[in-house]
Coordinates of C-alpha atoms in Angstrom, one line a residue:
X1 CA -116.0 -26.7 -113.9
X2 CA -116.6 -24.4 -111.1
X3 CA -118.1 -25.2 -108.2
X4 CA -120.4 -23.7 -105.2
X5 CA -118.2 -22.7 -101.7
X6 CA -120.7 -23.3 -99.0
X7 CA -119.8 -23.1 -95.7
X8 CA -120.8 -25.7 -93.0
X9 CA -121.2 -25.6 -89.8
X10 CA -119.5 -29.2 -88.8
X11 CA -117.5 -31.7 -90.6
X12 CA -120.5 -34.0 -89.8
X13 CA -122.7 -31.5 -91.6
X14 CA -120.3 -31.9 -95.0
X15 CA -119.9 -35.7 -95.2
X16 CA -124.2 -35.8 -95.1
X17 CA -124.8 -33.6 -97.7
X18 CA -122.0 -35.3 -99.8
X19 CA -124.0 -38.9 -99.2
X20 CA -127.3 -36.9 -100.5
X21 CA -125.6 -35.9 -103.4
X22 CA -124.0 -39.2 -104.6
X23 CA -127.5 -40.9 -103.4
X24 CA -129.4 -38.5 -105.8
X25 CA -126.9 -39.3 -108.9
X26 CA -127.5 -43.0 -108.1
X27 CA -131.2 -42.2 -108.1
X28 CA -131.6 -43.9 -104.4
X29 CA -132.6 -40.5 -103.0
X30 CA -134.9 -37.6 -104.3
X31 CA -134.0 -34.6 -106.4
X32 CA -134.1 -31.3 -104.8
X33 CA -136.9 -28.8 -106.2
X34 CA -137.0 -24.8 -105.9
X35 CA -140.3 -23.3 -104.6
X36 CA -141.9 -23.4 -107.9
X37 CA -141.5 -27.2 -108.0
X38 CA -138.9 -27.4 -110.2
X39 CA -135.5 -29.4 -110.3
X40 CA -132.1 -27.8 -109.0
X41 CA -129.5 -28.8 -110.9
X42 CA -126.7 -29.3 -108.8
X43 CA -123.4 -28.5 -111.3
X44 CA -124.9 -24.4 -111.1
X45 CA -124.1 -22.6 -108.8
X46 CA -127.0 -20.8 -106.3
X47 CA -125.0 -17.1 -107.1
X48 CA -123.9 -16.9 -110.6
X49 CA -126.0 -14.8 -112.9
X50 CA -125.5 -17.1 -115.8
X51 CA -124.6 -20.7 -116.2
X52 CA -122.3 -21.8 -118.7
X53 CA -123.4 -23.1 -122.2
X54 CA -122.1 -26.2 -121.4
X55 CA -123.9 -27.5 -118.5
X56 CA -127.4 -27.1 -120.3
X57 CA -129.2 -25.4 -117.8
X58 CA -132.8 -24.2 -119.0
X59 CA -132.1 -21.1 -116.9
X60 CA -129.9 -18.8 -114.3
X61 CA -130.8 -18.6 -110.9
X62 CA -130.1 -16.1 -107.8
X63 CA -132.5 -17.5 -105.3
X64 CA -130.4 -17.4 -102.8
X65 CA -129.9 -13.6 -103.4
X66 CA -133.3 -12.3 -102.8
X67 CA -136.9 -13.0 -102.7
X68 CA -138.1 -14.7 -106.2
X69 CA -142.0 -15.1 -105.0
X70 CA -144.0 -11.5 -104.4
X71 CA -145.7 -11.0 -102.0
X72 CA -149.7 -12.3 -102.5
X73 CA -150.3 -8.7 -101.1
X74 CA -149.0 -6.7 -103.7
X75 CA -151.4 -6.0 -106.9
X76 CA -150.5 -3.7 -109.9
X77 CA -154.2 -2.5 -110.4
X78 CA -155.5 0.7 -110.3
X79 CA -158.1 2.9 -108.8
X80 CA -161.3 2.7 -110.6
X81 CA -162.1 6.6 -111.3
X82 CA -165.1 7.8 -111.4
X83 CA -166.8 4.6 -109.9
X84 CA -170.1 5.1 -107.4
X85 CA -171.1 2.4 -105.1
X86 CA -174.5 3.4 -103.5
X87 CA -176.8 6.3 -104.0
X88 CA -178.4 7.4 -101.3
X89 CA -182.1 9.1 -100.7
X90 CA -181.5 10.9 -97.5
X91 CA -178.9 12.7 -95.3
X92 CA -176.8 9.8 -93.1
X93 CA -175.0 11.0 -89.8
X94 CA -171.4 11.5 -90.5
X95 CA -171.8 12.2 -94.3
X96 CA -170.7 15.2 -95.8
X97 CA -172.1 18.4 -95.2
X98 CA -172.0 19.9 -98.5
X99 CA -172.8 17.2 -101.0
X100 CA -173.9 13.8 -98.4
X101 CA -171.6 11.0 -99.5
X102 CA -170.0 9.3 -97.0
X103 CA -166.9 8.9 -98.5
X104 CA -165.4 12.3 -97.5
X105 CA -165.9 15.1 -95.2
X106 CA -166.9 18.5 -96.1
X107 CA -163.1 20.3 -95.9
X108 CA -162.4 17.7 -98.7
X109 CA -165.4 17.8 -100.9
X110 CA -164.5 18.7 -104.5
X111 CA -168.4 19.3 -105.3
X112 CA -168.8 23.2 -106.1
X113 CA -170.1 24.5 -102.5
X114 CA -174.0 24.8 -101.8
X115 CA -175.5 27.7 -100.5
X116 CA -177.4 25.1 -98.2
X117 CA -175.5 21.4 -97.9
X118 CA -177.0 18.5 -98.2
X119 CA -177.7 18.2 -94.4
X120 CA -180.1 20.9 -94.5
X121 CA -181.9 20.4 -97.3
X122 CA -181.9 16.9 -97.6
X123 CA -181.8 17.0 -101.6
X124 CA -179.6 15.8 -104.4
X125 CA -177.4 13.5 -102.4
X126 CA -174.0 12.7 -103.6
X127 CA -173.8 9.2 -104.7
X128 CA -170.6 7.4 -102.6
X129 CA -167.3 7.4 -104.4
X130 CA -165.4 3.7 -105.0
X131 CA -162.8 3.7 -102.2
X132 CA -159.9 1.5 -102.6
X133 CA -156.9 0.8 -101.1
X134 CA -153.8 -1.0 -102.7
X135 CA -150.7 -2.0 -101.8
X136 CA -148.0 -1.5 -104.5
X137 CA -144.7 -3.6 -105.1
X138 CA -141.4 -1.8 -105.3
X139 CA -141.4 -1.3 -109.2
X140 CA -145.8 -0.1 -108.8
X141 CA -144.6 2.6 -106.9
X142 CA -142.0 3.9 -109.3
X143 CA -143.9 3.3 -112.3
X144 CA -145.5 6.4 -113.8
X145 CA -147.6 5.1 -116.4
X146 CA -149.6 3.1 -114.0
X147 CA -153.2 3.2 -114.5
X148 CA -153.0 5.5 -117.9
X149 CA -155.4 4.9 -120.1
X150 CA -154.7 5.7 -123.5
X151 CA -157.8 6.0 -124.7
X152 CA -158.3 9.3 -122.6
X153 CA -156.3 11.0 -124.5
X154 CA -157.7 10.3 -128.0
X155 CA -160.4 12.8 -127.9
X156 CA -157.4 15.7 -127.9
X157 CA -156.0 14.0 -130.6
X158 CA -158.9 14.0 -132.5
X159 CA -159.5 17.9 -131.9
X160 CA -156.4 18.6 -133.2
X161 CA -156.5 16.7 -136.0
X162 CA -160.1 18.2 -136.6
X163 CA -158.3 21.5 -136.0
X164 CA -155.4 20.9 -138.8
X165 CA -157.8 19.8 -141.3
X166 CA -160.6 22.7 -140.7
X167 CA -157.1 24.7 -141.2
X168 CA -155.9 23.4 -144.4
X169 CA -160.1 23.5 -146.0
X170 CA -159.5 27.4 -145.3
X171 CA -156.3 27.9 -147.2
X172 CA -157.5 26.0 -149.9
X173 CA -160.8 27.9 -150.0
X174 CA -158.8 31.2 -149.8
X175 CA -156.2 30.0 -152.7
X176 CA -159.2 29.1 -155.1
X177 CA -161.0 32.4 -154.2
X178 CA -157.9 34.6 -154.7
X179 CA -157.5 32.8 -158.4
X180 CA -160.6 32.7 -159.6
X181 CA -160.7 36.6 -158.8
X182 CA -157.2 37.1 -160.4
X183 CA -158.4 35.3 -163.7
X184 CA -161.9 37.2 -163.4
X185 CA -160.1 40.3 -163.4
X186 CA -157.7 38.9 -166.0
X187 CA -160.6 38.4 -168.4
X188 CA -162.3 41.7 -167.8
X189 CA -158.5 43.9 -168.7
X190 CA -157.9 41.8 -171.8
X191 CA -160.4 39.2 -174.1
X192 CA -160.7 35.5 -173.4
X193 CA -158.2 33.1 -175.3
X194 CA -158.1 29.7 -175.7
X195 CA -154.0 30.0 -174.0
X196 CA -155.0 32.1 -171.6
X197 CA -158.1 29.6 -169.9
X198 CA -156.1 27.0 -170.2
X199 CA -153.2 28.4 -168.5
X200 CA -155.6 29.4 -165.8
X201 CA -157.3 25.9 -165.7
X202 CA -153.8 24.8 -165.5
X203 CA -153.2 27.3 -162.0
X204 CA -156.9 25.9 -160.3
X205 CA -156.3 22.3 -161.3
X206 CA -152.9 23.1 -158.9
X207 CA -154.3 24.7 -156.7
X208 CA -157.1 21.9 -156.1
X209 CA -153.7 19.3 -155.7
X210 CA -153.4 18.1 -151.8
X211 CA -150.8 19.6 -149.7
X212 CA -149.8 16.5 -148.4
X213 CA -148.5 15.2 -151.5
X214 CA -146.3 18.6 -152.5
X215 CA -144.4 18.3 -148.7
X216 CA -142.0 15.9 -149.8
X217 CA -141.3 17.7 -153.6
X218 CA -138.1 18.6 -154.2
X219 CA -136.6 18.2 -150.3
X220 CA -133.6 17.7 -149.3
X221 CA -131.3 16.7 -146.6
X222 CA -128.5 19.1 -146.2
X223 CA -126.4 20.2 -142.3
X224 CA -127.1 24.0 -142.3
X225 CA -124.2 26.3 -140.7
X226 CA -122.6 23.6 -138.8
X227 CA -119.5 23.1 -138.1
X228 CA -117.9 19.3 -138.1
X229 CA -121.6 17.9 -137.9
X230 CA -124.8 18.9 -136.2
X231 CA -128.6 19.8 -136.3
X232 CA -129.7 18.9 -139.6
X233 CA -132.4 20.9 -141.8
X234 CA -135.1 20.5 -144.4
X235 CA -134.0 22.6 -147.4
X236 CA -136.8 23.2 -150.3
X237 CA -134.8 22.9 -153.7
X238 CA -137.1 24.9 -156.1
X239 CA -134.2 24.9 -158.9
X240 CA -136.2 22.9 -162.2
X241 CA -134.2 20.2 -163.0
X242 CA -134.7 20.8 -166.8
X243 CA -132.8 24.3 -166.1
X244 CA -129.5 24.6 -167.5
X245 CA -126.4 24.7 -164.3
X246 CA -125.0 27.6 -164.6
X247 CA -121.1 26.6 -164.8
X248 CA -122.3 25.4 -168.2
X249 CA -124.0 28.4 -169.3
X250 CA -120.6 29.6 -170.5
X251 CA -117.5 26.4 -171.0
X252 CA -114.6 29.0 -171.9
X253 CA -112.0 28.5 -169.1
X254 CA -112.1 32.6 -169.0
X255 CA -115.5 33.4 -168.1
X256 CA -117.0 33.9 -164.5
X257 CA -115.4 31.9 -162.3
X258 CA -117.8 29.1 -160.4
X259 CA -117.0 27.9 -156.8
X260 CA -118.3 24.7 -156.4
X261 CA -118.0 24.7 -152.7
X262 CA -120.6 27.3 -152.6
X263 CA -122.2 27.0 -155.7
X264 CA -121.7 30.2 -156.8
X265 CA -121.1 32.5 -159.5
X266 CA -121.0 36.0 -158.9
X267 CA -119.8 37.1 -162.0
X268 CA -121.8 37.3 -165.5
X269 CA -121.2 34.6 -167.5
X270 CA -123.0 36.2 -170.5
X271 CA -122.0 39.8 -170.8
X272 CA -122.6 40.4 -174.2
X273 CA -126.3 38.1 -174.3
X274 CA -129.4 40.6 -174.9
X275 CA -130.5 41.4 -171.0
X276 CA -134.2 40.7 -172.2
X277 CA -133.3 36.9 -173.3
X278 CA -130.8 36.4 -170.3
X279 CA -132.0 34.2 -167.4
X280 CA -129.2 34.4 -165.3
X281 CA -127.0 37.4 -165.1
X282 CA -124.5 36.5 -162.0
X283 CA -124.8 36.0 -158.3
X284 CA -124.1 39.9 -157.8
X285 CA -127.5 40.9 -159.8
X286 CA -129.5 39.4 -156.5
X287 CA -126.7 41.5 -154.2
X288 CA -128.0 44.4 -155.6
X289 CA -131.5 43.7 -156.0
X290 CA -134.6 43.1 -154.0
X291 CA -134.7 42.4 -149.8
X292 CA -130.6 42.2 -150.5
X293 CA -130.3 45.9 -150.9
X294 CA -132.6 46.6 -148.6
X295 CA -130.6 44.8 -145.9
X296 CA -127.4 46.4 -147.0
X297 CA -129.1 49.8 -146.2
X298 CA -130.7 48.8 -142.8
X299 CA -126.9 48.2 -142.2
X300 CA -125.8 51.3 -143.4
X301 CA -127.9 52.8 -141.3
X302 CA -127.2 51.1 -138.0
X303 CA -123.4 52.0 -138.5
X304 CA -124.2 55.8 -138.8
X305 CA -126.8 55.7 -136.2
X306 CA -123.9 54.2 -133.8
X307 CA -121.3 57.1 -135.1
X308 CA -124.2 60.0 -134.3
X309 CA -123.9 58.5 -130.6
X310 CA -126.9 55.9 -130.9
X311 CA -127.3 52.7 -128.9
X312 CA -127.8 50.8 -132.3
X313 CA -126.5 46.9 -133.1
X314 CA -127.7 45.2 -135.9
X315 CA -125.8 42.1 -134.7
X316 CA -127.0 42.5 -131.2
X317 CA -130.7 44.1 -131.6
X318 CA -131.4 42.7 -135.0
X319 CA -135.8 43.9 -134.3
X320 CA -134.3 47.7 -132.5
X321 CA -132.4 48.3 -135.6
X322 CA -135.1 47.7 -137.9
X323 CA -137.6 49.7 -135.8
X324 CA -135.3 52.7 -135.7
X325 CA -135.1 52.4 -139.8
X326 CA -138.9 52.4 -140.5
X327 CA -139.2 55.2 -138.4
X328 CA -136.4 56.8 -139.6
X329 CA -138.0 56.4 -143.5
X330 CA -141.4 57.1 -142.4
X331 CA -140.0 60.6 -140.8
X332 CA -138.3 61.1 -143.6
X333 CA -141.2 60.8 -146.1
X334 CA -143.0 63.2 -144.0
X335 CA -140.2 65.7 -144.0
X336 CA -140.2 65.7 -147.7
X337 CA -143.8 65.9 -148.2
X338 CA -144.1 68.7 -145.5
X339 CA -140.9 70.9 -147.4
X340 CA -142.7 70.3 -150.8
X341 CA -146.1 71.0 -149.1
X342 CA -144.6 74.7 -147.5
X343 CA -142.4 75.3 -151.3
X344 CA -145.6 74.4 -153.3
X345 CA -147.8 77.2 -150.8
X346 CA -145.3 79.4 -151.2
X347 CA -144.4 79.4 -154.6
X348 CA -147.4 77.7 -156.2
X349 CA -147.5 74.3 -158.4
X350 CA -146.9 74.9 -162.2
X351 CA -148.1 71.3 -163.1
X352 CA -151.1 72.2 -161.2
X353 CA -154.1 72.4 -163.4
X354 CA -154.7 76.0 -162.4
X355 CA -154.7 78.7 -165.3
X356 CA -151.9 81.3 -164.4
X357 CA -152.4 84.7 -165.1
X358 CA -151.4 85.7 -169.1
X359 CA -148.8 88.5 -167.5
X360 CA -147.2 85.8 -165.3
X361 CA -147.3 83.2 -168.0
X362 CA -145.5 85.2 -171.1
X363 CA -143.7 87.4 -168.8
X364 CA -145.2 90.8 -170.7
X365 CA -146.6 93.7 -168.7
X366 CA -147.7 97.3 -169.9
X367 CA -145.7 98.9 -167.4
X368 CA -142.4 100.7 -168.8
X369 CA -138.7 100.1 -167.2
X370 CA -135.8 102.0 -168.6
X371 CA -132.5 99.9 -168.4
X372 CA -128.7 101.8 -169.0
X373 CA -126.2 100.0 -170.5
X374 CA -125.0 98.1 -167.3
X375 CA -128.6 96.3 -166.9
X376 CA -129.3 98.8 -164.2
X377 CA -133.1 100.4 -163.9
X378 CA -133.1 103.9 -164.5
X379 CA -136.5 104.8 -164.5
X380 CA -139.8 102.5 -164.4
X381 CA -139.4 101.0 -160.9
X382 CA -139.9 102.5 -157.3
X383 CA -137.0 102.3 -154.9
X384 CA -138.3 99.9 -151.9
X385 CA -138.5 101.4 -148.4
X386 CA -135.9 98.8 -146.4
X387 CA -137.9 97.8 -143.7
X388 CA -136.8 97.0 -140.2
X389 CA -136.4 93.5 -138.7
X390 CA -138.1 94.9 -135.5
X391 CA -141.7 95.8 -135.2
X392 CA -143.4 99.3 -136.5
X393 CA -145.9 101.5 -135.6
X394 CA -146.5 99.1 -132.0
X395 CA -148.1 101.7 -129.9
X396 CA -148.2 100.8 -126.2
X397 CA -149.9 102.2 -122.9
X398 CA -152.2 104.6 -125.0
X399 CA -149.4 106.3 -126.6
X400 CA -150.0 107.4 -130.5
X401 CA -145.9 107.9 -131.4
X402 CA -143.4 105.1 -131.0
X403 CA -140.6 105.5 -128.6
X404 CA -137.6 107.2 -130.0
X405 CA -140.1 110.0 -131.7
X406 CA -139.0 112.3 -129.6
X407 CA -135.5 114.0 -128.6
X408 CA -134.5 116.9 -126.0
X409 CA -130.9 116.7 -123.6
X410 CA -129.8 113.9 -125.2
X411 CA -132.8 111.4 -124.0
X412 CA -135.3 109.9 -126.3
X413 CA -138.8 109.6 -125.3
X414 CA -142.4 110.0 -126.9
X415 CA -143.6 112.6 -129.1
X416 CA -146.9 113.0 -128.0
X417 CA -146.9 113.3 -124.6
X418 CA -143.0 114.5 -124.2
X419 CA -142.1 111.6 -121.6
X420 CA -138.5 109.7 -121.4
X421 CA -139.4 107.2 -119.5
X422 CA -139.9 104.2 -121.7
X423 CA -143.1 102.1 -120.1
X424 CA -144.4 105.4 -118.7
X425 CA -148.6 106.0 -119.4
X426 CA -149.5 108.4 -122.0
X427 CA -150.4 111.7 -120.7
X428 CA -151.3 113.8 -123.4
X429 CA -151.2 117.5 -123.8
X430 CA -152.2 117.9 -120.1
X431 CA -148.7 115.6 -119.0
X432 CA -147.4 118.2 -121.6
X433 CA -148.5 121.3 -120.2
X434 CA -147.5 119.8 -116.2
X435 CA -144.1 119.1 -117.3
X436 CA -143.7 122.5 -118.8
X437 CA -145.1 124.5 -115.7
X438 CA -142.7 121.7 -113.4
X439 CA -139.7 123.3 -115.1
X440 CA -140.5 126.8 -115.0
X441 CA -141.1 125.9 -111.2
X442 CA -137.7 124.3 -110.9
X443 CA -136.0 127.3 -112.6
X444 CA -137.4 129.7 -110.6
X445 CA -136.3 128.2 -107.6
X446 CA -132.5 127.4 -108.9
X447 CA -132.3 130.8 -109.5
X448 CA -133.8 132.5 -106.2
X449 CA -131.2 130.0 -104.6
X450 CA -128.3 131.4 -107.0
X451 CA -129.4 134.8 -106.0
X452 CA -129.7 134.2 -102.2
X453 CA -126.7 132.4 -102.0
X454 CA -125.0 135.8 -103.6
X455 CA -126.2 138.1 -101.3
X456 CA -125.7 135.8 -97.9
X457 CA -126.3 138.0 -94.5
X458 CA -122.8 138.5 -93.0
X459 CA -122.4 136.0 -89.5
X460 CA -120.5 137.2 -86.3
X461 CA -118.4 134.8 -85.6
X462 CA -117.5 133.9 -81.8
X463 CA -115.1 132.8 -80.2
X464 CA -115.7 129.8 -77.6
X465 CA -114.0 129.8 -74.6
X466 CA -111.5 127.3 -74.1
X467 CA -114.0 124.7 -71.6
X468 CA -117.0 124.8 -74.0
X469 CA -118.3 128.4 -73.5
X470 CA -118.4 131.4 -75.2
X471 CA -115.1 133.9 -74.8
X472 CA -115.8 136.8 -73.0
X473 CA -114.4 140.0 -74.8
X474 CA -113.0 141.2 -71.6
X475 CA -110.8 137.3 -71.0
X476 CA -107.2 138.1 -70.8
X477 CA -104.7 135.2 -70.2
X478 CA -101.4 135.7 -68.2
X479 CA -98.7 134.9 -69.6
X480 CA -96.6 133.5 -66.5
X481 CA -99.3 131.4 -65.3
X482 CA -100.3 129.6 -68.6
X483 CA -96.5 129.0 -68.2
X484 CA -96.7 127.3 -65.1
X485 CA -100.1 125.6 -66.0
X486 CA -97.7 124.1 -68.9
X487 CA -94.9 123.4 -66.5
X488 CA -97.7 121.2 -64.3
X489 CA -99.7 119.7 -67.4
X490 CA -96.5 118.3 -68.2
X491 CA -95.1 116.8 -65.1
X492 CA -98.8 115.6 -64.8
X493 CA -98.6 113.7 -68.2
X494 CA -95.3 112.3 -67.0
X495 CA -96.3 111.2 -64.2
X496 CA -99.3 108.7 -65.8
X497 CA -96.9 107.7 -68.1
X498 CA -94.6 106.1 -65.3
X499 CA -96.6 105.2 -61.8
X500 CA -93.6 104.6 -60.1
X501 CA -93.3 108.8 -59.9
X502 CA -96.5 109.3 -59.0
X503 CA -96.5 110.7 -55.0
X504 CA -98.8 108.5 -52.7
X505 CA -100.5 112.3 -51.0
X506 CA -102.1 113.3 -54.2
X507 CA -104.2 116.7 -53.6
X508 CA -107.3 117.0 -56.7
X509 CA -108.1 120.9 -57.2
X510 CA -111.9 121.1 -58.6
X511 CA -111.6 125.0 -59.0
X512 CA -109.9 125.0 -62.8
X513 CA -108.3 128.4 -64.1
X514 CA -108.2 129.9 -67.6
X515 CA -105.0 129.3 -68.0
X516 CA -105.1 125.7 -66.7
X517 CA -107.9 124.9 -69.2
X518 CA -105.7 126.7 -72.0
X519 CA -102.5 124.5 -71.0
X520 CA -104.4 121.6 -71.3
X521 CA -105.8 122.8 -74.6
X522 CA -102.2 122.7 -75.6
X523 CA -101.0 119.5 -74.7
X524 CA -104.2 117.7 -75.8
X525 CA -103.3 115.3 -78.4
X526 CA -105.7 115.6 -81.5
X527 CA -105.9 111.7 -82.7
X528 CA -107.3 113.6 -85.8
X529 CA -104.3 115.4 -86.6
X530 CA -101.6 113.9 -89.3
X531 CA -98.7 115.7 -87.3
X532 CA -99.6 114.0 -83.6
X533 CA -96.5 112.6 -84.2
X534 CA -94.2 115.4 -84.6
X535 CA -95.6 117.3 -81.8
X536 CA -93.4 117.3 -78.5

C-alpha cells in the first residue's frame, strides 16, 4: 500500500502525529474532517488523483493542491437586460443630457439624439437602466454561453420556418396551376377519355403528395469522386426497380460487353430489335445525344478558339468558354440570316407568295435571238458597252467635259475650256480665246528675239590696260625694260619665299611703270588655271 511522504519539521513533530494516528484507530482520539465536515481517511493519500479500488474510498481528493471552496464573492449570474429601476418626472443634476437617466452620461447615451435633451425641455425622461456589477470565477470569465437565452433566438427560427413553408405552398400552387393548364389544353387539342382523365387525375393526385415524404425515395449513399475515402454524397436513383438490368437484356457471352465497375454498357445489346420497341440502345446513344453533344461542341470550340490565338480554357474558365460559345452561335445566326436577307433582296424569294411575271416564270419571250452552230448569238442581242470601274461623266469646278477630253503637245486636259491643268476652274470660250491671243503673244516675241539676235550691232572691243584701265592706242612697251621688270619680279618672289635673303635697307618705289605692271602680269599665278603647275 502506498503511503503519503510528509515532511516534518522535528523528530518531535513525527512521533506526535504517529500517537494521533494510533489514538484515532483505537478510537481514544477524534477523526480528522476536511472543510466540508467530512471524514479523511488516512490510508489516501492528500495528492493522488485517484485512490485505489481497494481501499474503498467514496472519493479522490487534491485538497492540498488548490482551493476546493470558491470564493462567496464569485456568482455565475447575469446582467438583467433591459431592466429599469426608477422613472423619473423631472430633469436631476448630473443626469444625462440627452435622454435624463442617471445611469449614463450623454457621450454614452445610446437613445437616438434630441434636437433639445432632456435638460432643456424637461420632457420624456429616460427611465434609469439596472446597473450591476459581478464578479466572475475563473471558468465565468471564459465561458461564452453565459447569460444566453435560448429563447431569444426562437422568433428567427420561427421566421424561417414560416419562410420555408410560405416557399413550398408556392411551388405546390405553381405545380397544380401548370397541370391543370396542361390538361385544359390537353382537352381542348383532342376529346375527353375516360384514360386520358384518369391519367391526369393520376398526375394532380401526385402533385398534391407532400414533399417531405418524396426526400428520402429512392436515395442513396454512395463516395462521389474520391479517392481511398472522403466526402460522401446524396445520389437520387430514379432507375424503376421493375426495369429490366441491362447486362440481361442480352445473356449471349458475345454481345456488348458490361463493366460492372462502372455500370456501363456502351455498346447495343440489341442491334437487330425494332428502334421503335427498343428502350435501351447502349451507353453511346446518350454520348451522342442531348446536353452530351452539346458539351462535346463547346469543347470543340474552346480548342480552335485557343489555335486562332484565343485566351480560351475550358478546364480553367469553364463560365468564359461558354460565354464565348453563345456569342459565337448567336453571331453566327445573325450572319446567316443577314447573307440570306442580302441573297433574297438581291435575287428575290421563289417560295415567296409573290406571282412572278409569266416571261420570267416559263422562260418565253417575243423577242428573236439567232444562235450558229457553236451556241453563239448571231443576231437578236445588243453587244454591251464594258463600263469602267472608275466613275463617268463626274464634272468638277464648272467644267462640262471630263478630264482627258482633250489632247494638244502630248498633254491631256479639258475640252471645253482647253486647260491642262487638272483641278484648274473652268473658263469657257473667254479662257479659250486668252490662251489663244497668250500664244500668238509668245510667238511673236520668240521670234522678234530670233530676229534680233541675227542681226546683233557689231561691239568694239577694248583692250584694258594692264592695272585696270583702258589701253591707250598710242601704249608701246619696251622690250629691255619688261626684261628687267621680269629679272626684278623674280628675285622679288624669291626673296618672300626665303627671308633669310631678304636685305634689312629695303627701298618701296610707289611710282609703278608699264612694264613693271606687265611683268607682274606675267608672273601672277592664276589659281584658276589647270596648268599653274607647269608654269615656271
Amino acid at each position: 500500500m502506498a503511503t503519503a511522504s510528509v515532511a516534518f519539521k522535528s523528530r518531535e513533530d513525527h512521533r506526535k502525529q504517529l500517537e494521533l494516528e494510533e489514538a484515532r484507530k483505537a478510537g481514544l482520539a477524534p477523526a480528522e474532517v476536511d472543510e466540508d465536515g467530512k471524514e479523511i481517511n488516512p490510508h489516501i493519500p492528500q495528492y493522488m488523483s485517484s485512490a485505489p479500488w481497494y481501499l474503498n474510498a467514496e472519493r479522490p481528493s487534491l485538497k492540498h493542491q488548490r482551493k476546493w471552496k470558491s470564493d462567496p464573492n464569485y456568482t455565475k449570474s447575469w446582467y438583467d437586460r433591459g431592466a429599469k429601476i426608477y422613472q423619473a418626472e423631472k430633469y436631476r443634476k448630473g443626469a444625462c443630457e440627452n435622454c435624463g437617466a442617471m445611469t449614463h452620461d450623454a457621450k454614452s447615451c445610446m437613445d437616438r439624439p434630441r434636437k433639445l435633451g432632456a435638460k432643456w425641455t424637461g420632457k420624456n425622461i429616460a427611465p434609469d437602466e439596472k446597473v450591476e456589477q459581478f464578479e466572475l470565477d475563473y471558468d465565468g470569465k471564459r465561458d461564452r454561453w453565459n447569460g444566453y437565452d435560448a429563447a431569444s433566438y426562437a422568433h428567427i427560427i420561427e421566421r424561417y420556418e414560416a419562410r420555408d413553408e410560405a416557399r413550398k405552398k408556392y411551388l405546390k400552387d405553381q405545380q397544380l396551376k401548370k397541370l391543370e393548364e396542361k390538361n385544359n389544353k390537353e382537352d381542348e387539342e383532342r376529346g375527353d377519355s375516360e384514360d386520358e382523365d384518369f391519367e391526369d387525375a393520376l398526375k394532380v393526385d401526385e402533385a398534391k403528395v407532400d414533399e417531405s415524404k418524396q426526400m428520402d425515395f429512392a436515395k442513396v449513399e454512395k463516395r462521389v469522386r474520391t479517392t481511398g475515402g472522403g466526402s460522401t454524397g446524396t445520389v437520387r436513383n430514379l432507375r424503376i426497380r421493375e426495369d429490366t438490368a441491362k447486362y440481361l437484356l442480352n445473356l449471349d457471352v458475345n454481345s456488348a460487353h458490361y463493366d460492372p465497375k462502372t455500370r456501363s454498357m456502351r455498346e447495343d445489346p440489341l442491334p437487330d430489335m425494332d428502334p421503335n420497341e427498343k428502350f435501351y440502345a447502349g451507353d453511346n446513344q446518350n454520348r451522342v445525344s442531348g446536353q452530351a453533344l452539346e458539351f462535346k461542341q463547346l469543347n470543340i470550340h474552346a480548342w480552335e478558339a485557343f489555335d486562332k490565338g484565343h485566351d480560351v480554357h475550358m478546364q480553367a474558365a469553364p463560365s468564359q468558354a461558354e460565354l464565348l460559345y453563345k456569342n459565337y452561335k448567336v453571331n453566327k445566326e445573325k450572319l446567316k440570316s443577314q447573307t440570306k436577307e442580302d441573297i433574297m433582296e438581291k435575287y428575290g424569294n421563289a417560295a415567296s407568295e409573290e406571282i412572278l411575271p409569266r416571261e420570267l416564270l416559263l422562260g418565253q419571250s417575243e423577242r428573236e435571238v439567232e444562235y450558229d452552230c457553236a451556241g453563239r448569238i448571231v443576231k437578236g442581242q445588243e453587244m454591251a458597252l464594258p463600263r469602267s470601274k472608275y466613275e463617268e461623266d463626274v464634272y468638277i469646278n464648272n467644267h462640262t467635259t471630263v478630264w482627258g477630253s482633250w489632247w494638244k503637245d502630248h498633254q491631256w486636259g479639258y475640252r471645253c475650256c482647253k486647260q491642262t491643268i487638272r483641278n484648274s476652274y473652268c473658263t469657257g470660250a473667254a479662257g479659250i480665246e486668252a490662251a489663244e491671243a497668250s500664244a500668238d503673244l509668245m510667238k511673236a516675241n520668240i521670234a522678234r528675239k530670233e530676229s534680233a539676235e541675227d542681226t546683233h550691232a557689231p561691239v568694239e572691243e577694248r583692250r584694258l590696260a594692264t592695272w585696270g584701265t583702258e589701253v591707250p592706242d598710242d601704249l608701246v612697251l619696251d622690250e629691255q625694260k619688261l626684261a628687267e621688270a621680269l629679272k626684278k619680279e623674280d628675285e622679288k618672289r624669291r626673296e618672300e619665299r626665303d627671308e633669310r635673303k631678304r636685305k634689312y635697307n629695303v627701298k618701296y618705289n610707289d611710282e609703278v611703270t608699264p612694264e613693271e605692271m606687265e611683268a607682274y602680269r606675267m608672273k601672277k599665278v592664276l589659281h584658276d588655271d589647270p596648268m599653274k603647275d607647269f608654269l615656271h
